[in-house]
N, CA, C and O atoms as a DFTB+ gen file, in Angstrom:
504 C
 N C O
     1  1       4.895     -44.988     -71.154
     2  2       3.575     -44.834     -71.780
     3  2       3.239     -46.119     -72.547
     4  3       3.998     -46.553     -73.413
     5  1       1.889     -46.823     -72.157
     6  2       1.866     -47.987     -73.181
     7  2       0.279     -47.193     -73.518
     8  3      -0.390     -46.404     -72.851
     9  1       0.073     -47.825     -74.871
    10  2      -0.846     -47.682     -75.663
    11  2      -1.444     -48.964     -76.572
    12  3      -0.848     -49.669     -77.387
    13  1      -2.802     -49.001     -76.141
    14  2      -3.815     -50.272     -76.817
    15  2      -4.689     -49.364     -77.295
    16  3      -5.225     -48.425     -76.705
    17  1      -4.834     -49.881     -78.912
    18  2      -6.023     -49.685     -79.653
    19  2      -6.798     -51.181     -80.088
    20  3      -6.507     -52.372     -80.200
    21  1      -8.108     -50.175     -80.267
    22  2      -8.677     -51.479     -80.632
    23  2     -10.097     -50.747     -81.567
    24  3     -10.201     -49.528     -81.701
    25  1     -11.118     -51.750     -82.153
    26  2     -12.244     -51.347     -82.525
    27  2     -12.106     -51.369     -83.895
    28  3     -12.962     -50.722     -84.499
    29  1     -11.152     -52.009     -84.652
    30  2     -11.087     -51.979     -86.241
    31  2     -11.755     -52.835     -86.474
    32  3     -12.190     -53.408     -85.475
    33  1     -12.224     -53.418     -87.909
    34  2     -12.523     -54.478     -88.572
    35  2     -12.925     -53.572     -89.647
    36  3     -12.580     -52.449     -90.015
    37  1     -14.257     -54.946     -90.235
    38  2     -14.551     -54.666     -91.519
    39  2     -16.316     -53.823     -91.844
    40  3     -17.380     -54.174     -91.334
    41  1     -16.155     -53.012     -92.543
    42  2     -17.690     -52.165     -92.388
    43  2     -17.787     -51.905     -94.251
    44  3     -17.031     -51.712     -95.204
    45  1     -19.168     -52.050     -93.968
    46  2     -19.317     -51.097     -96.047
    47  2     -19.484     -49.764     -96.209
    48  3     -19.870     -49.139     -95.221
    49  1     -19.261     -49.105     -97.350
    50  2     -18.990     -47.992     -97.288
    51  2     -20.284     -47.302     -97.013
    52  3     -21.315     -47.679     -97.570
    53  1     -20.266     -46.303     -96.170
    54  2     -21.561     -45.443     -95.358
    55  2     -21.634     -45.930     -93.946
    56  3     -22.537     -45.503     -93.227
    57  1     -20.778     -46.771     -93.496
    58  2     -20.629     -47.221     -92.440
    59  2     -20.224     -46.873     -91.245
    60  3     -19.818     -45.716     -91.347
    61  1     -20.113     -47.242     -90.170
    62  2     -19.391     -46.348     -88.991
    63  2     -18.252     -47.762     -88.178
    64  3     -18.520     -48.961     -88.254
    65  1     -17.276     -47.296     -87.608
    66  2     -16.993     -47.586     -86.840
    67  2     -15.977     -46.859     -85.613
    68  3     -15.283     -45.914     -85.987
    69  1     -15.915     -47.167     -84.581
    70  2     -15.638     -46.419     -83.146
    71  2     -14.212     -47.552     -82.887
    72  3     -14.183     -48.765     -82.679
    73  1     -12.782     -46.209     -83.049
    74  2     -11.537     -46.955     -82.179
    75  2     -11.422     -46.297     -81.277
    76  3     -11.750     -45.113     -81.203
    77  1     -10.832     -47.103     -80.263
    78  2     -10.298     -47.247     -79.003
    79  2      -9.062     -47.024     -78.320
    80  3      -8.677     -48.089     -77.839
    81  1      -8.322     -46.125     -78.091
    82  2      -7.192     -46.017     -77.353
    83  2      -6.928     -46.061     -76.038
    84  3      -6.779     -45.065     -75.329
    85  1      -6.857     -47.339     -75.634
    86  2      -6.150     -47.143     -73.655
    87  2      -5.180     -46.451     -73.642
    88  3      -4.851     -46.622     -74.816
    89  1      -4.363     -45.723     -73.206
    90  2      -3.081     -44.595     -72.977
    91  2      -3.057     -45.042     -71.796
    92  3      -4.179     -45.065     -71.290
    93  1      -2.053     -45.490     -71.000
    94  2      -1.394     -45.676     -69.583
    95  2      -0.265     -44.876     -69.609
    96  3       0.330     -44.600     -70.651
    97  1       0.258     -44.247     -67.807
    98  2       1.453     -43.745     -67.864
    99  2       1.878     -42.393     -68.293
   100  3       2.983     -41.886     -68.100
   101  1       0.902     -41.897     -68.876
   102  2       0.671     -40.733     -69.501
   103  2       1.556     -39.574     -68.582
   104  3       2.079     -39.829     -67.497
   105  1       1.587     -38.541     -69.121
   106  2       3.580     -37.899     -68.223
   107  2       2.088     -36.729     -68.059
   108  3       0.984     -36.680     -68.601
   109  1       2.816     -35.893     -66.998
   110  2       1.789     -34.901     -66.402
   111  2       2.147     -33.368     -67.092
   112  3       1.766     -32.269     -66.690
   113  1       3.119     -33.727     -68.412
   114  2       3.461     -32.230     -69.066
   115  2       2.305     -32.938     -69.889
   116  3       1.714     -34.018     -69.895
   117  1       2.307     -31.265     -70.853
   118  2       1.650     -31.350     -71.953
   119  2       2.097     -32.548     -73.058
   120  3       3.125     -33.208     -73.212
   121  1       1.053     -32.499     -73.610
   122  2       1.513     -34.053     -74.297
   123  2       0.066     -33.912     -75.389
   124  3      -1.022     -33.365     -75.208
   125  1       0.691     -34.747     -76.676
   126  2      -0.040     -34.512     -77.938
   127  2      -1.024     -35.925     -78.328
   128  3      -0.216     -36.748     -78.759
   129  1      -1.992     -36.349     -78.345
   130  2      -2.527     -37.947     -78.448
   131  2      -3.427     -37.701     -79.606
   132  3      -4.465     -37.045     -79.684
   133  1      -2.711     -38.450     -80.558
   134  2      -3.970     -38.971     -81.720
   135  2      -4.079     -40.128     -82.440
   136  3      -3.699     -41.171     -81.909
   137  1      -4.464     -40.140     -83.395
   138  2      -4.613     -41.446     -84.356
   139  2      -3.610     -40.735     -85.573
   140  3      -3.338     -39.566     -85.846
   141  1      -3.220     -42.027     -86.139
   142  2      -2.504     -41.888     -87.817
   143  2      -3.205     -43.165     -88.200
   144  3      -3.918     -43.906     -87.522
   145  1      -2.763     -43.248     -89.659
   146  2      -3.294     -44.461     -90.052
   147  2      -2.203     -44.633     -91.434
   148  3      -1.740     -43.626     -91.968
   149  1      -1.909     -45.852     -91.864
   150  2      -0.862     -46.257     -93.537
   151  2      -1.371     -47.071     -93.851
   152  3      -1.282     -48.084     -93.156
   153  1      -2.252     -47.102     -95.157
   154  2      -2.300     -47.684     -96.447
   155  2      -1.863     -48.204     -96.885
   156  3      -0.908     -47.538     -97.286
   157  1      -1.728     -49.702     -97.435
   158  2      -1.089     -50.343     -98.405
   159  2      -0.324     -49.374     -99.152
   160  3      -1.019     -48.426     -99.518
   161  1       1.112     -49.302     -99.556
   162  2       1.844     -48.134    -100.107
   163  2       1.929     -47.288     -99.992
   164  3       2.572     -46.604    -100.789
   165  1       1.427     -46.863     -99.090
   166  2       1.352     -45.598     -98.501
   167  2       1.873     -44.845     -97.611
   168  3       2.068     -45.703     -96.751
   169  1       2.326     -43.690     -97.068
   170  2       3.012     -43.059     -96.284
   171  2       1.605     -42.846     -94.634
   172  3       0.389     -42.657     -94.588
   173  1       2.480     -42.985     -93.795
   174  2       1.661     -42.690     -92.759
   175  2       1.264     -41.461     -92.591
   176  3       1.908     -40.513     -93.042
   177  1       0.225     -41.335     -91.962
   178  2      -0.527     -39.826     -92.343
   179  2      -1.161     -39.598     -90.681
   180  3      -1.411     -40.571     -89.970
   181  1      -1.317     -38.499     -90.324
   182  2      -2.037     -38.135     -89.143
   183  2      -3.413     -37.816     -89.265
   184  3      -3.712     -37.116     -90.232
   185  1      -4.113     -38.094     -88.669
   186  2      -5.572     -38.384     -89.203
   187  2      -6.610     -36.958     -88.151
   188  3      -7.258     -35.966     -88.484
   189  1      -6.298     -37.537     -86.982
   190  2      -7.399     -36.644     -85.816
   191  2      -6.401     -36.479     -84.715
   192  3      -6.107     -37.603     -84.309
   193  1      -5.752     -35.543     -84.057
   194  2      -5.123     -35.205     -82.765
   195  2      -5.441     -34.236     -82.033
   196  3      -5.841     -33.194     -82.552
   197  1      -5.329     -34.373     -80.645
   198  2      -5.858     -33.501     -79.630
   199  2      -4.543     -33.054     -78.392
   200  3      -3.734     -33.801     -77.841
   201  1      -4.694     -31.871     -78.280
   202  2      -3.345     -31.324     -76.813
   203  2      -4.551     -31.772     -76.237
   204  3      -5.733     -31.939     -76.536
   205  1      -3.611     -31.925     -75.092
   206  2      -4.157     -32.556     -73.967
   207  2      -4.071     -31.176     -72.807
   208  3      -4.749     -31.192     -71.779
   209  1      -3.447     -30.398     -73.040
   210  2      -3.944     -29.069     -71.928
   211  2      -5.294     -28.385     -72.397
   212  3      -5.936     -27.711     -71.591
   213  1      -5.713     -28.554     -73.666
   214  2      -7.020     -27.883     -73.488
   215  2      -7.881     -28.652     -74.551
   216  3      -8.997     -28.191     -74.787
   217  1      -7.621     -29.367     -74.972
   218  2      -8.798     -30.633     -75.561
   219  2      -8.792     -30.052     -76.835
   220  3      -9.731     -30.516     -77.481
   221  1      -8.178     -29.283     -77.439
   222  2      -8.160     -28.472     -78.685
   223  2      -7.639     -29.829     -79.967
   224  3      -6.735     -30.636     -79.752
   225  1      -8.349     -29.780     -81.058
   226  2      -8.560     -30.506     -82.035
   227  2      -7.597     -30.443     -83.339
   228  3      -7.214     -29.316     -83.653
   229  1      -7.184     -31.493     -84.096
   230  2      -6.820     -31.199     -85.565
   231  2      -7.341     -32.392     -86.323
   232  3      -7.001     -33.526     -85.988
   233  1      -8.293     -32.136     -87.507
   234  2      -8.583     -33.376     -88.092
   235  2      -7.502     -32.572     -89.784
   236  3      -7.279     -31.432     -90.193
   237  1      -7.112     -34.100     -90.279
   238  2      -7.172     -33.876     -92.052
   239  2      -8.145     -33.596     -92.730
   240  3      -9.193     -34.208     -92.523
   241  1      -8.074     -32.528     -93.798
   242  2      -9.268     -32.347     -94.571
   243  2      -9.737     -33.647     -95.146
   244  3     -10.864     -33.532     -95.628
   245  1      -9.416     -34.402     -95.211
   246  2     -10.297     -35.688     -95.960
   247  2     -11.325     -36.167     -94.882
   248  3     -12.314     -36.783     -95.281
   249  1     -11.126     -35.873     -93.232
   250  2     -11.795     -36.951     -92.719
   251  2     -13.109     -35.491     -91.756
   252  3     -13.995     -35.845     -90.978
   253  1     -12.891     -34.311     -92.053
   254  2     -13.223     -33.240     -91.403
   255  2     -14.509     -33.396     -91.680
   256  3     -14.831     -33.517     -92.861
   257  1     -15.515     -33.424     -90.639
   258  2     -17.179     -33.755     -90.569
   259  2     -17.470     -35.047     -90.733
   260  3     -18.669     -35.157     -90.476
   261  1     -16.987     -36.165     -91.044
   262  2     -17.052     -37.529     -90.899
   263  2     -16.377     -37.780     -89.986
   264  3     -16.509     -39.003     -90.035
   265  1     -15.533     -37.561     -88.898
   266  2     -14.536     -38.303     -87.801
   267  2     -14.652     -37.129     -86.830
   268  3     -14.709     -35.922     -87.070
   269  1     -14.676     -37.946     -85.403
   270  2     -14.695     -37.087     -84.660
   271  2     -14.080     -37.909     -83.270
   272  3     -14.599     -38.910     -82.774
   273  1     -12.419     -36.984     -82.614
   274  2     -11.626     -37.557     -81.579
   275  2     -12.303     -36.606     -80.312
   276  3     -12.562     -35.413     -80.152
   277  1     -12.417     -37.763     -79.581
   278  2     -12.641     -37.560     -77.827
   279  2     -12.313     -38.152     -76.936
   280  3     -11.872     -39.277     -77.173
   281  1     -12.358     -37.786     -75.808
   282  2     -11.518     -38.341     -74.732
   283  2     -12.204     -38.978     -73.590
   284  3     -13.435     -38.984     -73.595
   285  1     -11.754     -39.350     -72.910
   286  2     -12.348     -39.770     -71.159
   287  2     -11.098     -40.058     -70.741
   288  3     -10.133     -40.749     -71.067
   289  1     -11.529     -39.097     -69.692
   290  2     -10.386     -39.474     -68.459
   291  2     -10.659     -40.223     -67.277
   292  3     -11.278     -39.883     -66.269
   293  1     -10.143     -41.210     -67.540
   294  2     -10.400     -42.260     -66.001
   295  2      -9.383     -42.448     -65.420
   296  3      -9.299     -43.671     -65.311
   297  1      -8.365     -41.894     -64.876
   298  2      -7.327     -41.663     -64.069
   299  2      -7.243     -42.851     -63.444
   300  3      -8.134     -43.328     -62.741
   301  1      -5.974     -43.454     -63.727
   302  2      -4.697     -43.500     -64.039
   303  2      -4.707     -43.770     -65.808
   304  3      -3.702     -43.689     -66.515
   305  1      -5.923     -44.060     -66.230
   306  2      -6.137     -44.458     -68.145
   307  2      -6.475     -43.651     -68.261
   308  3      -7.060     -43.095     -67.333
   309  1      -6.252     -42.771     -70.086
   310  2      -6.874     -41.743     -70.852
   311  2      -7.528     -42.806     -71.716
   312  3      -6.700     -43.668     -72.008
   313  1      -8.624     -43.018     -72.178
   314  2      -9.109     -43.564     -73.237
   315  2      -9.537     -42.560     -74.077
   316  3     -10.281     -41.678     -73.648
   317  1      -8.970     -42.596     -75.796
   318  2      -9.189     -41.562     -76.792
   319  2      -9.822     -42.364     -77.733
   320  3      -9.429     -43.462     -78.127
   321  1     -11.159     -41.563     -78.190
   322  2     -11.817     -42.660     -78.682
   323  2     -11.808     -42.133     -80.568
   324  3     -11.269     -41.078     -80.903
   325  1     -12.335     -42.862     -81.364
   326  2     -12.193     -41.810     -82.906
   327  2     -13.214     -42.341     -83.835
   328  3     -12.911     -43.194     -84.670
   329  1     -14.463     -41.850     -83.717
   330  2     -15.594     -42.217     -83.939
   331  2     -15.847     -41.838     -85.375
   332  3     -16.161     -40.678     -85.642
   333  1     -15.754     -42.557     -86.113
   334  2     -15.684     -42.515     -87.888
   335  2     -17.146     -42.933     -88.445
   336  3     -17.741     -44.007     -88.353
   337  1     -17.458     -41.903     -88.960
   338  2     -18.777     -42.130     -89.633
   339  2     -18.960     -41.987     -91.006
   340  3     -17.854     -41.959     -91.546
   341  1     -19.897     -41.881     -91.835
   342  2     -19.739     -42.162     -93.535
   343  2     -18.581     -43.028     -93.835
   344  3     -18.447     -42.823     -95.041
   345  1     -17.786     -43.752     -93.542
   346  2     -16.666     -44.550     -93.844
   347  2     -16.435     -44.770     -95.580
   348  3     -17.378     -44.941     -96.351
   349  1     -15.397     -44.737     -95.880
   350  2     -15.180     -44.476     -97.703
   351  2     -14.175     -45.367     -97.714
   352  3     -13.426     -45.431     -96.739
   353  1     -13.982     -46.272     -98.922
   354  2     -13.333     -47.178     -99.160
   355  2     -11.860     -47.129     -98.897
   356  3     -11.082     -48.024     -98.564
   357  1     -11.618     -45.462     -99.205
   358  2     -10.157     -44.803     -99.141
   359  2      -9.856     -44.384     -97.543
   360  3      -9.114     -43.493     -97.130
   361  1     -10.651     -45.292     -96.816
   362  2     -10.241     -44.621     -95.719
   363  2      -9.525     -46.253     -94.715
   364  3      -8.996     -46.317     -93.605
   365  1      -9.886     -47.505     -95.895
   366  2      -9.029     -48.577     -95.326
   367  2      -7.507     -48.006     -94.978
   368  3      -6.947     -47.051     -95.515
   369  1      -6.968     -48.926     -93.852
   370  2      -5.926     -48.869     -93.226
   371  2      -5.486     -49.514     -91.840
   372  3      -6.069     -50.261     -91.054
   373  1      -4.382     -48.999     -91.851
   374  2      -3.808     -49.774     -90.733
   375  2      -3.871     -48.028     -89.731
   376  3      -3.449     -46.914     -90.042
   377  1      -4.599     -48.534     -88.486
   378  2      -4.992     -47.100     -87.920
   379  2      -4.369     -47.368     -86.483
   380  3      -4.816     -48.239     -85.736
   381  1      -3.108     -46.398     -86.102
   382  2      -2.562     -46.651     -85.050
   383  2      -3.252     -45.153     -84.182
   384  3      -4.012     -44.324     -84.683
   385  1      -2.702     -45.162     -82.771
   386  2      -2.997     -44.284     -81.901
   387  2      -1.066     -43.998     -81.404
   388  3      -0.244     -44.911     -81.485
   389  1      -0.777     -42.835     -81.015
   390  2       0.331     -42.222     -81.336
   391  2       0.335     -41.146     -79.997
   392  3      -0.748     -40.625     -79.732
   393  1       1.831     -40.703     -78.921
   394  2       1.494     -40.073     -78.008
   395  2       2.880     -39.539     -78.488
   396  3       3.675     -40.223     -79.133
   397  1       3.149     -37.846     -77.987
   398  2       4.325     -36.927     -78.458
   399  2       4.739     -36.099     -77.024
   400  3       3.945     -35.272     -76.574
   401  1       6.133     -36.395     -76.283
   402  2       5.849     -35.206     -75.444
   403  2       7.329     -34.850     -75.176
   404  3       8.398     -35.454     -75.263
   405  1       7.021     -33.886     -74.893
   406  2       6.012     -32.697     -75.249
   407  2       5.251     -32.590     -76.322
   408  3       5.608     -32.962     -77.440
   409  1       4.312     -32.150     -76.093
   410  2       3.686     -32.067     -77.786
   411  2       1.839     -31.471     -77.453
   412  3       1.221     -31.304     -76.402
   413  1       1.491     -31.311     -78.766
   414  2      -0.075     -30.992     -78.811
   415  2      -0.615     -31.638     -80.392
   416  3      -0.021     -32.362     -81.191
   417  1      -2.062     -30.997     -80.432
   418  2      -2.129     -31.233     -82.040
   419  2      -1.654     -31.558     -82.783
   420  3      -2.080     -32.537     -83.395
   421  1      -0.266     -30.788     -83.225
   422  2       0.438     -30.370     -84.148
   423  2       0.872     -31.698     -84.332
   424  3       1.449     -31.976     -85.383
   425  1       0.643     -32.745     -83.291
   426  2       1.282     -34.101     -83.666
   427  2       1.319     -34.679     -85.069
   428  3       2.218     -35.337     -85.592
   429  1       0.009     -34.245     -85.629
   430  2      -0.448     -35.136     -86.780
   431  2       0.321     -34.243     -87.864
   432  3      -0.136     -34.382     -88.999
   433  1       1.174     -33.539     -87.771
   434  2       1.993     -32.796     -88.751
   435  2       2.779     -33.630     -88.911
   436  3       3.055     -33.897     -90.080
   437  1       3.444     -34.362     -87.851
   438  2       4.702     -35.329     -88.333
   439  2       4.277     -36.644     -87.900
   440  3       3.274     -36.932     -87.246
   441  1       5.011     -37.258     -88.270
   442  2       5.352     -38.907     -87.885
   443  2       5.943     -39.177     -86.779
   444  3       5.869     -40.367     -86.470
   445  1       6.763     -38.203     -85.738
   446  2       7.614     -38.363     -84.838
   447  2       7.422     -38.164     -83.757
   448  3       7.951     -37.236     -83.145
   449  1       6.494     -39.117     -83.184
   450  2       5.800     -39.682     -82.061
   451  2       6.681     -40.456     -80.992
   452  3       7.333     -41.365     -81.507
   453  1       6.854     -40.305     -79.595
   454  2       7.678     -40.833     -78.984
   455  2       6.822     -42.287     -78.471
   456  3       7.305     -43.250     -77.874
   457  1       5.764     -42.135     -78.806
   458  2       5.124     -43.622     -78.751
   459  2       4.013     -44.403     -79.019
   460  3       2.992     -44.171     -78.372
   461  1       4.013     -45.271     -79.836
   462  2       3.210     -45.490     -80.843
   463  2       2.572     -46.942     -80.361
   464  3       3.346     -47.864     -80.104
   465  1       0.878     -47.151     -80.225
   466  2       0.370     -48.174     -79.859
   467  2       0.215     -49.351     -81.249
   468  3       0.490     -48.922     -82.370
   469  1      -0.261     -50.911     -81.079
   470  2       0.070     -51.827     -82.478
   471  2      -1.317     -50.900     -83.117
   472  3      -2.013     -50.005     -82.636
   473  1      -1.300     -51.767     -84.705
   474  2      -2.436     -51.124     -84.671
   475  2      -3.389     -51.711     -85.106
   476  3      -3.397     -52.920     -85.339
   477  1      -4.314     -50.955     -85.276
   478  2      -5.980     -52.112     -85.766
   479  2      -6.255     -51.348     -87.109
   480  3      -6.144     -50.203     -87.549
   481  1      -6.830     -53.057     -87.689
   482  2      -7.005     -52.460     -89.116
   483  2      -8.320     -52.404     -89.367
   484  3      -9.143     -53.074     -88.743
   485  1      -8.679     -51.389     -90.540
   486  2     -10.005     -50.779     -90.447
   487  2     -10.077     -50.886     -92.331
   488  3      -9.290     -50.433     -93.162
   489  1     -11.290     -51.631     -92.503
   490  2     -11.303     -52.008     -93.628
   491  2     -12.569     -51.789     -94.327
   492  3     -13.468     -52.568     -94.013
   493  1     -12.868     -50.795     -95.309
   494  2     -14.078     -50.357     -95.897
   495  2     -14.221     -51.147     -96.892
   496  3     -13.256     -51.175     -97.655
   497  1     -15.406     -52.033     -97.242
   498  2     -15.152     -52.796     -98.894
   499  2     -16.604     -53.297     -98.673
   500  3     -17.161     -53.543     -97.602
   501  1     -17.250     -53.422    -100.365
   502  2     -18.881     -53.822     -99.867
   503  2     -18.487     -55.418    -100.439
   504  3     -19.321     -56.321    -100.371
């Protein structure tokens, strides 16, 4: 499984910006794909994840009605996209994309992802 994100930079707060996950290789069991993101000092956190057998969702309450994960399937690539809107200063970070498998949702419960794309940083500041 390789994994490219992309689509970070810098926005002011009320801002939007749209990341990007290529997923290659992707295994034909069930399997868990989302975003996390770590903060300067901070512990990595799971942000938005989706199972991939039925497109079923988990966001964190901090980002729930401002962020929203979707998919396209272009076979042999999954591109997962994570479309962040109102953007808040507290939402700078280093924002990776993350694949678990077996796995679903529940990914963003842990950290223990069997494979983790670099990541792009996403930076709110006026």
């Amino acid at each position: 499984v390789q994994l490219q994100a992309s689509g970070g930079g810098l926005v002011q707060p009320g801002g939007s910006l749209r990341l990007t996950c290529a997923a290659s290789g992707l295994p034909s069991e069930e399997y868990g794909i989302g975003w996390f993101r770590q903060a300067p000092g901070k512990e990595r956190e799971g942000v938005s994840c989706m199972s991939s057998s039925d497109g079923s969702t988990y966001y964190i309450e901090s980002v729930k009605g401002r962020f929203t994960i979707a998919r396209d399937n272009a076979n042999p690539t999954v591109f997962l996209h994570l479309q962040m809107d109102s953007l808040r200063p507290e939402d700078t970070a280093v924002y990776y994309c993350a694949v678990h498998v077996p796995g679903d949702r529940r990914l963003c419960g842990t950290t223990r992802a069997d494979y983790w794309g670099q990541g792009t940083q996403v930076t709110v500041s006026s």
